[in-house]
C-alpha cells in the first residue's frame, strides 16, 4: 500500500519534491516562524527578570491598597463622629454648646483618627498605586507587542518608542550590572515592521548586558549601556540610526568575522542559541533594506549600529 509522508502543514513531502516551486513559496513563512521562535527564545531568557519587574510594583500596589483600606476605615470613624456632633445640636446632652467647644470636639476627633496624617499620606498612596499599575501595564504592553507576530506590511512607527519598550523588557538583564543612558533624537516616524525592529533592539541590549556582566565579574564594577537615536545622510538616503554601546569586554578579533553567522555563540549553555544577531541582520538588511554593523575594541567595549531608511 503506498505511503504518503506529510509535513505538519498538510502538503506531502513527495508533493514538495515534485514541485520545485513549493519550497520557494514556503521560505517566507519559514522565515517568519524562525523570527517568531527567536522572539520566544528571548522572552524565555528574560522571563525571570520580567517576573521580578512585575512583582515589585505589584507588591507596593498591594501595600498601598492595604494602607488605603485602613485609612478609609479611620476616615469613616471620623465622619461618623462629625455626623453625631452635627445631628446632636447644641441642646443635646454632651454636645458642645459654644464654637470653642465645637472646635475642641472636632480637633479631638481629628487627632483620635489621625486625620492630618491621612490627608498627607493618602494622596501619596494613590500615586504609588497609579505608578505601580502604570509600570505593570507598560511591561505587559511591551511584552505583548514584542511576542506578537509582526504585520505583513510595513507601517509608520515611532523608533524611540521601540527603543523604550525594548529597554523595558530587558531591564531585568541589565539593572544589576549596568546603568542605561538614552539620548533619543526627535525623529520622524519610519515605515517598518516595528515588532521586528524591537526584536533587534532587544537582542542588542541583551548582548550588551551580557558583555558588561562578563567584565563586572572580572573587575567588580557596574557598566554603562548607551542607546542613541539620530538621523544620518548617506548619499541620497536619509537613515534613522540606533546605536547601542556597552563598555564590556569587547569582541575578540577571532570572533568578529562570525558575529552574524547563524548558530554562532560564545555564551555558555542556556544563554542563547546564537540566532539573535543572525536574525537581527536578516531583519535589518533583508526586510528593511537597512544596515547593521559594529565597532569594537577588545577590553573597552562594543557599539552596534542599526540604520533604517527614513523614506
PDB file of C-alpha atoms in Angstrom:
ATOM      1  CA  UNK A   1       0.000   0.000   0.000  1.00  0.00           C
ATOM      2  CA  UNK A   2       1.511   3.423  -0.915  1.00  0.00           C
ATOM      3  CA  UNK A   3       2.557   5.637   1.980  1.00  0.00           C
ATOM      4  CA  UNK A   4       2.209   9.417   1.758  1.00  0.00           C
ATOM      5  CA  UNK A   5       4.570  11.334   4.003  1.00  0.00           C
ATOM      6  CA  UNK A   6       3.151  14.674   5.083  1.00  0.00           C
ATOM      7  CA  UNK A   7       4.624  17.534   6.994  1.00  0.00           C
ATOM      8  CA  UNK A   8       2.670  19.195   9.776  1.00  0.00           C
ATOM      9  CA  UNK A   9       1.158  21.824   7.469  1.00  0.00           C
ATOM     10  CA  UNK A  10      -0.590  19.476   5.068  1.00  0.00           C
ATOM     11  CA  UNK A  11       1.217  19.016   1.715  1.00  0.00           C
ATOM     12  CA  UNK A  12       3.096  15.733   1.306  1.00  0.00           C
ATOM     13  CA  UNK A  13       6.858  15.753   1.110  1.00  0.00           C
ATOM     14  CA  UNK A  14       6.570  13.962  -2.236  1.00  0.00           C
ATOM     15  CA  UNK A  15       4.493  16.889  -3.499  1.00  0.00           C
ATOM     16  CA  UNK A  16       7.267  19.260  -2.495  1.00  0.00           C
ATOM     17  CA  UNK A  17       9.900  17.183  -4.280  1.00  0.00           C
ATOM     18  CA  UNK A  18       7.718  17.052  -7.406  1.00  0.00           C
ATOM     19  CA  UNK A  19       7.070  20.802  -7.308  1.00  0.00           C
ATOM     20  CA  UNK A  20      10.377  22.719  -7.042  1.00  0.00           C
ATOM     21  CA  UNK A  21       8.490  25.999  -6.582  1.00  0.00           C
ATOM     22  CA  UNK A  22       6.814  24.851  -3.358  1.00  0.00           C
ATOM     23  CA  UNK A  23       9.890  25.182  -1.080  1.00  0.00           C
ATOM     24  CA  UNK A  24      10.461  28.649  -2.528  1.00  0.00           C
ATOM     25  CA  UNK A  25       6.924  29.721  -1.647  1.00  0.00           C
ATOM     26  CA  UNK A  26       7.280  28.282   1.849  1.00  0.00           C
ATOM     27  CA  UNK A  27      10.507  30.156   2.625  1.00  0.00           C
ATOM     28  CA  UNK A  28       8.869  33.475   3.602  1.00  0.00           C
ATOM     29  CA  UNK A  29       6.605  31.662   6.043  1.00  0.00           C
ATOM     30  CA  UNK A  30       9.538  29.703   7.479  1.00  0.00           C
ATOM     31  CA  UNK A  31      11.465  32.968   7.895  1.00  0.00           C
ATOM     32  CA  UNK A  32       8.537  34.410   9.863  1.00  0.00           C
ATOM     33  CA  UNK A  33       8.360  31.297  12.033  1.00  0.00           C
ATOM     34  CA  UNK A  34      12.109  31.432  12.687  1.00  0.00           C
ATOM     35  CA  UNK A  35      11.956  35.086  13.731  1.00  0.00           C
ATOM     36  CA  UNK A  36       8.982  34.362  15.980  1.00  0.00           C
ATOM     37  CA  UNK A  37      10.755  31.369  17.539  1.00  0.00           C
ATOM     38  CA  UNK A  38      13.753  33.562  18.327  1.00  0.00           C
ATOM     39  CA  UNK A  39      11.441  36.124  19.936  1.00  0.00           C
ATOM     40  CA  UNK A  40      10.010  33.427  22.175  1.00  0.00           C
ATOM     41  CA  UNK A  41      13.526  32.222  22.989  1.00  0.00           C
ATOM     42  CA  UNK A  42      14.446  35.751  24.059  1.00  0.00           C
ATOM     43  CA  UNK A  43      11.285  36.034  26.165  1.00  0.00           C
ATOM     44  CA  UNK A  44      12.084  32.728  27.840  1.00  0.00           C
ATOM     45  CA  UNK A  45      15.570  34.000  28.619  1.00  0.00           C
ATOM     46  CA  UNK A  46      14.114  37.219  30.054  1.00  0.00           C
ATOM     47  CA  UNK A  47      11.213  35.569  31.904  1.00  0.00           C
ATOM     48  CA  UNK A  48      12.711  35.615  35.411  1.00  0.00           C
ATOM     49  CA  UNK A  49      13.699  39.267  35.148  1.00  0.00           C
ATOM     50  CA  UNK A  50      10.327  40.259  33.711  1.00  0.00           C
ATOM     51  CA  UNK A  51       8.528  38.395  36.519  1.00  0.00           C
ATOM     52  CA  UNK A  52      10.578  40.336  39.078  1.00  0.00           C
ATOM     53  CA  UNK A  53       9.902  43.624  37.287  1.00  0.00           C
ATOM     54  CA  UNK A  54       6.175  42.890  37.537  1.00  0.00           C
ATOM     55  CA  UNK A  55       6.189  41.558  41.113  1.00  0.00           C
ATOM     56  CA  UNK A  56       7.940  44.624  42.553  1.00  0.00           C
ATOM     57  CA  UNK A  57       5.286  47.212  41.563  1.00  0.00           C
ATOM     58  CA  UNK A  58       2.521  44.703  42.325  1.00  0.00           C
ATOM     59  CA  UNK A  59       3.941  44.407  45.853  1.00  0.00           C
ATOM     60  CA  UNK A  60       3.879  48.128  46.567  1.00  0.00           C
ATOM     61  CA  UNK A  61       0.460  48.446  44.930  1.00  0.00           C
ATOM     62  CA  UNK A  62      -0.756  45.803  47.370  1.00  0.00           C
ATOM     63  CA  UNK A  63       0.880  47.589  50.320  1.00  0.00           C
ATOM     64  CA  UNK A  64      -0.635  50.913  49.270  1.00  0.00           C
ATOM     65  CA  UNK A  65      -4.107  49.425  48.846  1.00  0.00           C
ATOM     66  CA  UNK A  66      -3.873  47.879  52.332  1.00  0.00           C
ATOM     67  CA  UNK A  67      -2.933  51.289  53.737  1.00  0.00           C
ATOM     68  CA  UNK A  68      -5.816  52.944  51.876  1.00  0.00           C
ATOM     69  CA  UNK A  69      -8.247  50.394  53.288  1.00  0.00           C
ATOM     70  CA  UNK A  70      -7.142  51.251  56.834  1.00  0.00           C
ATOM     71  CA  UNK A  71      -7.201  54.967  56.054  1.00  0.00           C
ATOM     72  CA  UNK A  72     -10.746  54.713  54.768  1.00  0.00           C
ATOM     73  CA  UNK A  73     -11.819  52.919  57.956  1.00  0.00           C
ATOM     74  CA  UNK A  74     -10.311  55.717  60.095  1.00  0.00           C
ATOM     75  CA  UNK A  75     -11.971  58.386  57.969  1.00  0.00           C
ATOM     76  CA  UNK A  76     -15.293  56.571  58.287  1.00  0.00           C
ATOM     77  CA  UNK A  77     -14.998  56.738  62.087  1.00  0.00           C
ATOM     78  CA  UNK A  78     -14.140  60.432  61.838  1.00  0.00           C
ATOM     79  CA  UNK A  79     -17.093  61.075  59.514  1.00  0.00           C
ATOM     80  CA  UNK A  80     -19.466  59.252  61.869  1.00  0.00           C
ATOM     81  CA  UNK A  81     -18.194  61.375  64.761  1.00  0.00           C
ATOM     82  CA  UNK A  82     -18.764  64.576  62.801  1.00  0.00           C
ATOM     83  CA  UNK A  83     -22.265  63.411  61.876  1.00  0.00           C
ATOM     84  CA  UNK A  84     -23.018  62.687  65.535  1.00  0.00           C
ATOM     85  CA  UNK A  85     -21.902  66.183  66.560  1.00  0.00           C
ATOM     86  CA  UNK A  86     -23.944  67.801  63.789  1.00  0.00           C
ATOM     87  CA  UNK A  87     -27.016  65.680  64.489  1.00  0.00           C
ATOM     88  CA  UNK A  88     -26.850  66.295  68.249  1.00  0.00           C
ATOM     89  CA  UNK A  89     -27.202  70.082  68.022  1.00  0.00           C
ATOM     90  CA  UNK A  90     -26.381  72.500  70.851  1.00  0.00           C
ATOM     91  CA  UNK A  91     -29.233  71.269  73.103  1.00  0.00           C
ATOM     92  CA  UNK A  92     -28.305  67.559  73.061  1.00  0.00           C
ATOM     93  CA  UNK A  93     -26.754  66.013  76.160  1.00  0.00           C
ATOM     94  CA  UNK A  94     -22.952  66.183  75.982  1.00  0.00           C
ATOM     95  CA  UNK A  95     -22.978  68.160  72.744  1.00  0.00           C
ATOM     96  CA  UNK A  96     -20.663  71.201  72.506  1.00  0.00           C
ATOM     97  CA  UNK A  97     -22.634  74.362  73.217  1.00  0.00           C
ATOM     98  CA  UNK A  98     -20.169  77.014  72.032  1.00  0.00           C
ATOM     99  CA  UNK A  99     -17.999  77.499  68.983  1.00  0.00           C
ATOM    100  CA  UNK A 100     -14.842  76.892  71.036  1.00  0.00           C
ATOM    101  CA  UNK A 101     -16.257  73.653  72.408  1.00  0.00           C
ATOM    102  CA  UNK A 102     -17.192  72.574  68.886  1.00  0.00           C
ATOM    103  CA  UNK A 103     -13.668  73.261  67.658  1.00  0.00           C
ATOM    104  CA  UNK A 104     -12.191  71.290  70.560  1.00  0.00           C
ATOM    105  CA  UNK A 105     -14.507  68.352  69.903  1.00  0.00           C
ATOM    106  CA  UNK A 106     -13.653  68.269  66.217  1.00  0.00           C
ATOM    107  CA  UNK A 107      -9.939  68.636  66.911  1.00  0.00           C
ATOM    108  CA  UNK A 108     -10.053  65.743  69.387  1.00  0.00           C
ATOM    109  CA  UNK A 109     -11.910  63.651  66.826  1.00  0.00           C
ATOM    110  CA  UNK A 110      -9.349  64.502  64.150  1.00  0.00           C
ATOM    111  CA  UNK A 111      -6.429  63.629  66.415  1.00  0.00           C
ATOM    112  CA  UNK A 112      -8.027  60.372  67.519  1.00  0.00           C
ATOM    113  CA  UNK A 113      -8.323  59.297  63.882  1.00  0.00           C
ATOM    114  CA  UNK A 114      -5.027  60.758  62.568  1.00  0.00           C
ATOM    115  CA  UNK A 115      -6.858  62.918  60.023  1.00  0.00           C
ATOM    116  CA  UNK A 116      -3.934  65.287  59.377  1.00  0.00           C
ATOM    117  CA  UNK A 117      -1.628  62.317  58.793  1.00  0.00           C
ATOM    118  CA  UNK A 118      -4.104  60.680  56.432  1.00  0.00           C
ATOM    119  CA  UNK A 119      -4.623  63.903  54.465  1.00  0.00           C
ATOM    120  CA  UNK A 120      -0.859  63.943  53.887  1.00  0.00           C
ATOM    121  CA  UNK A 121      -0.351  60.236  53.177  1.00  0.00           C
ATOM    122  CA  UNK A 122      -3.422  59.144  51.225  1.00  0.00           C
ATOM    123  CA  UNK A 123      -2.557  61.093  48.032  1.00  0.00           C
ATOM    124  CA  UNK A 124       0.939  59.579  48.082  1.00  0.00           C
ATOM    125  CA  UNK A 125      -0.503  56.092  48.412  1.00  0.00           C
ATOM    126  CA  UNK A 126      -2.835  56.752  45.490  1.00  0.00           C
ATOM    127  CA  UNK A 127       0.126  57.983  43.424  1.00  0.00           C
ATOM    128  CA  UNK A 128       2.041  54.776  44.249  1.00  0.00           C
ATOM    129  CA  UNK A 129      -0.908  52.683  43.097  1.00  0.00           C
ATOM    130  CA  UNK A 130      -1.217  54.627  39.838  1.00  0.00           C
ATOM    131  CA  UNK A 131       2.552  54.476  39.250  1.00  0.00           C
ATOM    132  CA  UNK A 132       2.750  50.752  40.017  1.00  0.00           C
ATOM    133  CA  UNK A 133      -0.159  49.859  37.769  1.00  0.00           C
ATOM    134  CA  UNK A 134       1.314  52.052  35.038  1.00  0.00           C
ATOM    135  CA  UNK A 135       4.634  50.200  35.267  1.00  0.00           C
ATOM    136  CA  UNK A 136       2.940  46.803  35.111  1.00  0.00           C
ATOM    137  CA  UNK A 137       0.788  47.941  32.195  1.00  0.00           C
ATOM    138  CA  UNK A 138       3.861  49.213  30.348  1.00  0.00           C
ATOM    139  CA  UNK A 139       5.725  45.928  30.836  1.00  0.00           C
ATOM    140  CA  UNK A 140       2.757  43.842  29.693  1.00  0.00           C
ATOM    141  CA  UNK A 141       2.146  46.087  26.680  1.00  0.00           C
ATOM    142  CA  UNK A 142       5.803  45.859  25.672  1.00  0.00           C
ATOM    143  CA  UNK A 143       5.743  42.065  26.082  1.00  0.00           C
ATOM    144  CA  UNK A 144       2.563  41.750  24.030  1.00  0.00           C
ATOM    145  CA  UNK A 145       3.908  43.904  21.209  1.00  0.00           C
ATOM    146  CA  UNK A 146       7.221  42.051  21.246  1.00  0.00           C
ATOM    147  CA  UNK A 147       5.860  38.496  21.295  1.00  0.00           C
ATOM    148  CA  UNK A 148       3.067  39.011  18.755  1.00  0.00           C
ATOM    149  CA  UNK A 149       3.906  38.080  15.139  1.00  0.00           C
ATOM    150  CA  UNK A 150       4.542  41.238  13.139  1.00  0.00           C
ATOM    151  CA  UNK A 151       2.206  42.587  10.492  1.00  0.00           C
ATOM    152  CA  UNK A 152       2.887  41.630   6.879  1.00  0.00           C
ATOM    153  CA  UNK A 153       3.033  45.207   5.621  1.00  0.00           C
ATOM    154  CA  UNK A 154       5.277  47.938   6.925  1.00  0.00           C
ATOM    155  CA  UNK A 155       3.531  50.661   8.893  1.00  0.00           C
ATOM    156  CA  UNK A 156       4.608  54.044  10.321  1.00  0.00           C
ATOM    157  CA  UNK A 157       6.146  53.623  13.771  1.00  0.00           C
ATOM    158  CA  UNK A 158       7.974  55.603  16.436  1.00  0.00           C
ATOM    159  CA  UNK A 159      11.547  54.318  16.631  1.00  0.00           C
ATOM    160  CA  UNK A 160      12.117  55.925  20.033  1.00  0.00           C
ATOM    161  CA  UNK A 161       9.072  54.116  21.393  1.00  0.00           C
ATOM    162  CA  UNK A 162      10.527  50.825  20.137  1.00  0.00           C
ATOM    163  CA  UNK A 163      13.753  51.657  21.995  1.00  0.00           C
ATOM    164  CA  UNK A 164      11.899  52.407  25.233  1.00  0.00           C
ATOM    165  CA  UNK A 165       9.889  49.183  25.038  1.00  0.00           C
ATOM    166  CA  UNK A 166      12.999  47.125  24.344  1.00  0.00           C
ATOM    167  CA  UNK A 167      14.636  48.639  27.433  1.00  0.00           C
ATOM    168  CA  UNK A 168      11.501  47.896  29.470  1.00  0.00           C
ATOM    169  CA  UNK A 169      11.529  44.222  28.500  1.00  0.00           C
ATOM    170  CA  UNK A 170      15.265  43.768  29.088  1.00  0.00           C
ATOM    171  CA  UNK A 171      15.559  45.710  32.356  1.00  0.00           C
ATOM    172  CA  UNK A 172      15.927  42.516  34.363  1.00  0.00           C
ATOM    173  CA  UNK A 173      19.031  41.649  32.325  1.00  0.00           C
ATOM    174  CA  UNK A 174      20.932  44.898  32.829  1.00  0.00           C
ATOM    175  CA  UNK A 175      19.710  46.569  36.022  1.00  0.00           C
ATOM    176  CA  UNK A 176      22.120  44.711  38.332  1.00  0.00           C
ATOM    177  CA  UNK A 177      25.187  45.160  36.124  1.00  0.00           C
ATOM    178  CA  UNK A 178      24.793  48.444  34.245  1.00  0.00           C
ATOM    179  CA  UNK A 179      23.306  51.894  34.158  1.00  0.00           C
ATOM    180  CA  UNK A 180      21.433  52.840  30.993  1.00  0.00           C
ATOM    181  CA  UNK A 181      21.741  56.244  29.380  1.00  0.00           C
ATOM    182  CA  UNK A 182      19.493  57.224  26.472  1.00  0.00           C
ATOM    183  CA  UNK A 183      19.855  60.093  24.024  1.00  0.00           C
ATOM    184  CA  UNK A 184      16.872  59.967  21.678  1.00  0.00           C
ATOM    185  CA  UNK A 185      16.541  62.485  18.867  1.00  0.00           C
ATOM    186  CA  UNK A 186      13.230  63.850  17.641  1.00  0.00           C
ATOM    187  CA  UNK A 187      12.852  61.529  14.652  1.00  0.00           C
ATOM    188  CA  UNK A 188      10.018  61.342  12.137  1.00  0.00           C
ATOM    189  CA  UNK A 189       8.041  58.109  12.109  1.00  0.00           C
ATOM    190  CA  UNK A 190       9.549  55.397   9.924  1.00  0.00           C
ATOM    191  CA  UNK A 191       7.798  52.743   7.856  1.00  0.00           C
ATOM    192  CA  UNK A 192       8.893  49.410   9.270  1.00  0.00           C
ATOM    193  CA  UNK A 193       7.896  46.132  10.842  1.00  0.00           C
ATOM    194  CA  UNK A 194       8.114  47.623  14.329  1.00  0.00           C
ATOM    195  CA  UNK A 195       7.900  44.313  16.205  1.00  0.00           C
ATOM    196  CA  UNK A 196      10.876  43.007  14.242  1.00  0.00           C
ATOM    197  CA  UNK A 197      12.825  46.216  14.861  1.00  0.00           C
ATOM    198  CA  UNK A 198      12.086  45.887  18.563  1.00  0.00           C
ATOM    199  CA  UNK A 199      13.352  42.292  18.387  1.00  0.00           C
ATOM    200  CA  UNK A 200      16.665  43.572  17.006  1.00  0.00           C
ATOM    201  CA  UNK A 201      16.952  46.130  19.807  1.00  0.00           C
ATOM    202  CA  UNK A 202      16.148  43.524  22.466  1.00  0.00           C
ATOM    203  CA  UNK A 203      18.901  41.272  21.093  1.00  0.00           C
ATOM    204  CA  UNK A 204      21.427  44.117  21.125  1.00  0.00           C
ATOM    205  CA  UNK A 205      20.601  45.219  24.684  1.00  0.00           C
ATOM    206  CA  UNK A 206      20.778  41.620  25.953  1.00  0.00           C
ATOM    207  CA  UNK A 207      24.184  41.196  24.322  1.00  0.00           C
ATOM    208  CA  UNK A 208      25.386  44.493  25.804  1.00  0.00           C
ATOM    209  CA  UNK A 209      24.244  43.442  29.279  1.00  0.00           C
ATOM    210  CA  UNK A 210      25.993  40.066  28.985  1.00  0.00           C
ATOM    211  CA  UNK A 211      29.217  41.705  27.777  1.00  0.00           C
ATOM    212  CA  UNK A 212      29.174  44.066  30.753  1.00  0.00           C
ATOM    213  CA  UNK A 213      28.303  41.224  33.132  1.00  0.00           C
ATOM    214  CA  UNK A 214      31.404  39.327  31.993  1.00  0.00           C
ATOM    215  CA  UNK A 215      33.567  42.380  32.671  1.00  0.00           C
ATOM    216  CA  UNK A 216      31.847  43.029  36.011  1.00  0.00           C
ATOM    217  CA  UNK A 217      32.839  39.544  37.165  1.00  0.00           C
ATOM    218  CA  UNK A 218      36.454  40.391  36.377  1.00  0.00           C
ATOM    219  CA  UNK A 219      36.576  43.962  37.695  1.00  0.00           C
ATOM    220  CA  UNK A 220      33.695  44.150  40.186  1.00  0.00           C
ATOM    221  CA  UNK A 221      32.134  47.352  38.861  1.00  0.00           C
ATOM    222  CA  UNK A 222      28.901  48.394  37.173  1.00  0.00           C
ATOM    223  CA  UNK A 223      28.999  49.203  33.498  1.00  0.00           C
ATOM    224  CA  UNK A 224      27.185  51.572  31.163  1.00  0.00           C
ATOM    225  CA  UNK A 225      24.869  50.951  28.218  1.00  0.00           C
ATOM    226  CA  UNK A 226      24.285  53.973  25.985  1.00  0.00           C
ATOM    227  CA  UNK A 227      21.428  53.969  23.480  1.00  0.00           C
ATOM    228  CA  UNK A 228      21.137  56.799  20.964  1.00  0.00           C
ATOM    229  CA  UNK A 229      18.896  57.607  18.013  1.00  0.00           C
ATOM    230  CA  UNK A 230      19.717  60.146  15.324  1.00  0.00           C
ATOM    231  CA  UNK A 231      19.480  60.851  11.591  1.00  0.00           C
ATOM    232  CA  UNK A 232      22.290  60.215   9.141  1.00  0.00           C
ATOM    233  CA  UNK A 233      22.601  61.175   5.493  1.00  0.00           C
ATOM    234  CA  UNK A 234      24.278  58.558   3.280  1.00  0.00           C
ATOM    235  CA  UNK A 235      24.321  59.758  -0.305  1.00  0.00           C
ATOM    236  CA  UNK A 236      20.716  60.327  -1.326  1.00  0.00           C
ATOM    237  CA  UNK A 237      19.363  58.231   1.538  1.00  0.00           C
ATOM    238  CA  UNK A 238      18.268  59.563   4.905  1.00  0.00           C
ATOM    239  CA  UNK A 239      18.651  56.924   7.589  1.00  0.00           C
ATOM    240  CA  UNK A 240      17.351  56.629  11.120  1.00  0.00           C
ATOM    241  CA  UNK A 241      20.145  55.262  13.285  1.00  0.00           C
ATOM    242  CA  UNK A 242      20.031  53.437  16.604  1.00  0.00           C
ATOM    243  CA  UNK A 243      23.347  52.841  18.339  1.00  0.00           C
ATOM    244  CA  UNK A 244      23.750  50.544  21.340  1.00  0.00           C
ATOM    245  CA  UNK A 245      27.077  50.922  23.114  1.00  0.00           C
ATOM    246  CA  UNK A 246      28.454  48.932  26.041  1.00  0.00           C
ATOM    247  CA  UNK A 247      31.715  49.230  27.969  1.00  0.00           C
ATOM    248  CA  UNK A 248      32.125  45.470  28.296  1.00  0.00           C
ATOM    249  CA  UNK A 249      34.965  43.224  27.219  1.00  0.00           C
ATOM    250  CA  UNK A 250      34.651  43.911  23.506  1.00  0.00           C
ATOM    251  CA  UNK A 251      34.648  41.287  20.756  1.00  0.00           C
ATOM    252  CA  UNK A 252      37.893  39.347  20.204  1.00  0.00           C
ATOM    253  CA  UNK A 253      39.432  39.654  16.735  1.00  0.00           C
ATOM    254  CA  UNK A 254      38.968  35.938  16.025  1.00  0.00           C
ATOM    255  CA  UNK A 255      35.236  36.179  16.765  1.00  0.00           C
ATOM    256  CA  UNK A 256      34.439  39.353  14.813  1.00  0.00           C
ATOM    257  CA  UNK A 257      34.062  37.735  11.333  1.00  0.00           C
ATOM    258  CA  UNK A 258      31.464  35.300  12.721  1.00  0.00           C
ATOM    259  CA  UNK A 259      29.279  37.694  14.726  1.00  0.00           C
ATOM    260  CA  UNK A 260      26.355  37.498  12.292  1.00  0.00           C
ATOM    261  CA  UNK A 261      26.754  33.782  11.485  1.00  0.00           C
ATOM    262  CA  UNK A 262      23.718  31.618  12.357  1.00  0.00           C
ATOM    263  CA  UNK A 263      24.135  29.497  15.486  1.00  0.00           C
ATOM    264  CA  UNK A 264      27.480  31.083  16.333  1.00  0.00           C
ATOM    265  CA  UNK A 265      27.774  31.957  20.022  1.00  0.00           C
ATOM    266  CA  UNK A 266      30.472  32.339  22.644  1.00  0.00           C
ATOM    267  CA  UNK A 267      27.973  32.265  25.521  1.00  0.00           C
ATOM    268  CA  UNK A 268      27.658  29.416  27.969  1.00  0.00           C
ATOM    269  CA  UNK A 269      24.905  26.836  27.574  1.00  0.00           C
ATOM    270  CA  UNK A 270      21.434  28.205  28.317  1.00  0.00           C
ATOM    271  CA  UNK A 271      22.198  31.815  27.389  1.00  0.00           C
ATOM    272  CA  UNK A 272      21.205  31.726  23.746  1.00  0.00           C
ATOM    273  CA  UNK A 273      21.464  29.635  20.611  1.00  0.00           C
ATOM    274  CA  UNK A 274      23.487  32.062  18.526  1.00  0.00           C
ATOM    275  CA  UNK A 275      20.499  33.097  16.431  1.00  0.00           C
ATOM    276  CA  UNK A 276      19.974  36.611  17.819  1.00  0.00           C
ATOM    277  CA  UNK A 277      22.438  38.577  15.686  1.00  0.00           C
ATOM    278  CA  UNK A 278      21.905  36.423  12.590  1.00  0.00           C
ATOM    279  CA  UNK A 279      18.168  37.101  12.706  1.00  0.00           C
ATOM    280  CA  UNK A 280      18.812  40.757  13.546  1.00  0.00           C
ATOM    281  CA  UNK A 281      20.881  41.056  10.382  1.00  0.00           C
ATOM    282  CA  UNK A 282      18.136  39.403   8.320  1.00  0.00           C
ATOM    283  CA  UNK A 283      15.535  41.774   9.762  1.00  0.00           C
ATOM    284  CA  UNK A 284      17.566  44.924   9.158  1.00  0.00           C
ATOM    285  CA  UNK A 285      19.183  44.085   5.818  1.00  0.00           C
ATOM    286  CA  UNK A 286      16.686  41.772   4.110  1.00  0.00           C
ATOM    287  CA  UNK A 287      13.341  43.016   5.447  1.00  0.00           C
ATOM    288  CA  UNK A 288      14.140  46.738   5.725  1.00  0.00           C
ATOM    289  CA  UNK A 289      16.969  47.326   3.215  1.00  0.00           C
ATOM    290  CA  UNK A 290      18.976  48.813   6.057  1.00  0.00           C
ATOM    291  CA  UNK A 291      22.413  48.290   7.540  1.00  0.00           C
ATOM    292  CA  UNK A 292      23.721  46.719  10.735  1.00  0.00           C
ATOM    293  CA  UNK A 293      27.347  46.963  11.787  1.00  0.00           C
ATOM    294  CA  UNK A 294      29.547  47.219  14.841  1.00  0.00           C
ATOM    295  CA  UNK A 295      32.699  48.826  16.142  1.00  0.00           C
ATOM    296  CA  UNK A 296      34.613  47.135  18.921  1.00  0.00           C
ATOM    297  CA  UNK A 297      37.782  47.480  20.912  1.00  0.00           C
ATOM    298  CA  UNK A 298      38.737  44.382  22.915  1.00  0.00           C
ATOM    299  CA  UNK A 299      38.835  45.268  26.583  1.00  0.00           C
ATOM    300  CA  UNK A 300      36.933  48.538  26.113  1.00  0.00           C
ATOM    301  CA  UNK A 301      33.528  47.758  24.634  1.00  0.00           C
ATOM    302  CA  UNK A 302      31.364  47.481  21.550  1.00  0.00           C
ATOM    303  CA  UNK A 303      28.889  49.671  19.681  1.00  0.00           C
ATOM    304  CA  UNK A 304      26.276  48.242  17.321  1.00  0.00           C
ATOM    305  CA  UNK A 305      24.642  50.463  14.704  1.00  0.00           C
ATOM    306  CA  UNK A 306      21.231  49.797  13.169  1.00  0.00           C
ATOM    307  CA  UNK A 307      20.399  52.032  10.211  1.00  0.00           C
ATOM    308  CA  UNK A 308      16.908  52.061   8.685  1.00  0.00           C
ATOM    309  CA  UNK A 309      15.641  54.085   5.707  1.00  0.00           C
ATOM    310  CA  UNK A 310      13.534  57.073   6.720  1.00  0.00           C
ATOM    311  CA  UNK A 311      11.983  57.434   3.281  1.00  0.00           C
TER     312      UNK A 311
END
